[in-house]
């Protein structure tokens, strides 16, 4: 049966959302762990390779996602949404989209400028988009690390809001993004 487009996001957008959620949270937790380990030690070195590869995957998925997002219909918010809830949800989504691009781009830029490894899952290396430059590398790293705090807050708020809608409000917000909608579509 076709998906009910009046209550759900487009099927491809929902698939990309969940794939990105898993990859993004994995990259975030690995980054958090690596940030607490002394530089040059193992397993920080190896895990950072995985971190960067997950981050680059998120970046390319986010480009595809943005294209799907602007070319498909977004379902209207449930009528239970007061204007304040609606504004908060939109602000949270805008912040999430900014993060989806800002984290990979700052990470890529500072790794390029710092001459660090840019291997993608032990295969090829991404081109260095920024020439060796310690000042740029430092500024990019400071930005990436500072943004990490914003990331923790925005993602935690997003997950807490979803739980609140699912458990307290029971207004079908989770179903709007769920891979299998009530209409039986996969
Ligand atoms: C989904 C995208 C990404 C997220 C959510 C993310 C998140 C994080 C977090 C939370 C940290 C720990 C910050 C700290 O407390 O020190 C971190 C560190 C780091 N990230 Fe990312 N990152 C992403 C993408 C990338 C990319 C694409 C690269 C490089 C190509 C990269 C390179 C690094 C490096 C080298 C560190 C260690 C920096 C340090 O210890 O100061 N990240 N990242
Ligand atoms: C367990 C983790 C997560 C859950 C349960 C979850 C749940 C949801 C739900 C239910 C919606 C629909 C909200 C609505 O219709 O108003 C949504 C939308 C959204 N989520 Fe998540 N999410 C999770 C993780 C993430 C992560 C890690 C990101 C990105 C960093 C993210 C980015 C977004 C964005 C940008 C939207 C708006 C829809 C769009 O325009 O693509 N989510 N999420």
mmCIF file of C-alpha atoms in Angstrom, residues 80 159-174:
data_model
loop_
_atom_site.group_PDB
_atom_site.id
_atom_site.type_symbol
_atom_site.label_atom_id
_atom_site.label_comp_id
_atom_site.label_asym_id
_atom_site.label_seq_id
_atom_site.Cartn_x
_atom_site.Cartn_y
_atom_site.Cartn_z
ATOM 1 C CA UNK A 80 -1.569 19.209 19.032
ATOM 2 C CA UNK A 159 15.929 12.587 21.319
ATOM 3 C CA UNK A 160 14.292 13.800 24.566
ATOM 4 C CA UNK A 161 11.600 15.637 22.544
ATOM 5 C CA UNK A 162 10.904 12.484 20.498
ATOM 6 C CA UNK A 163 10.488 10.428 23.702
ATOM 7 C CA UNK A 164 8.196 13.118 25.150
ATOM 8 C CA UNK A 165 6.019 13.093 22.016
ATOM 9 C CA UNK A 166 5.917 9.266 21.910
ATOM 10 C CA UNK A 167 5.314 8.598 25.618
ATOM 11 C CA UNK A 168 3.515 11.673 26.998
ATOM 12 C CA UNK A 169 1.816 13.398 24.032
ATOM 13 C CA UNK A 170 1.244 10.247 21.928
ATOM 14 C CA UNK A 171 0.630 12.514 18.928
ATOM 15 C CA UNK A 172 2.175 10.339 16.191
ATOM 16 C CA UNK A 173 5.364 12.409 15.712
ATOM 17 C CA UNK A 174 7.578 9.304 15.778
#
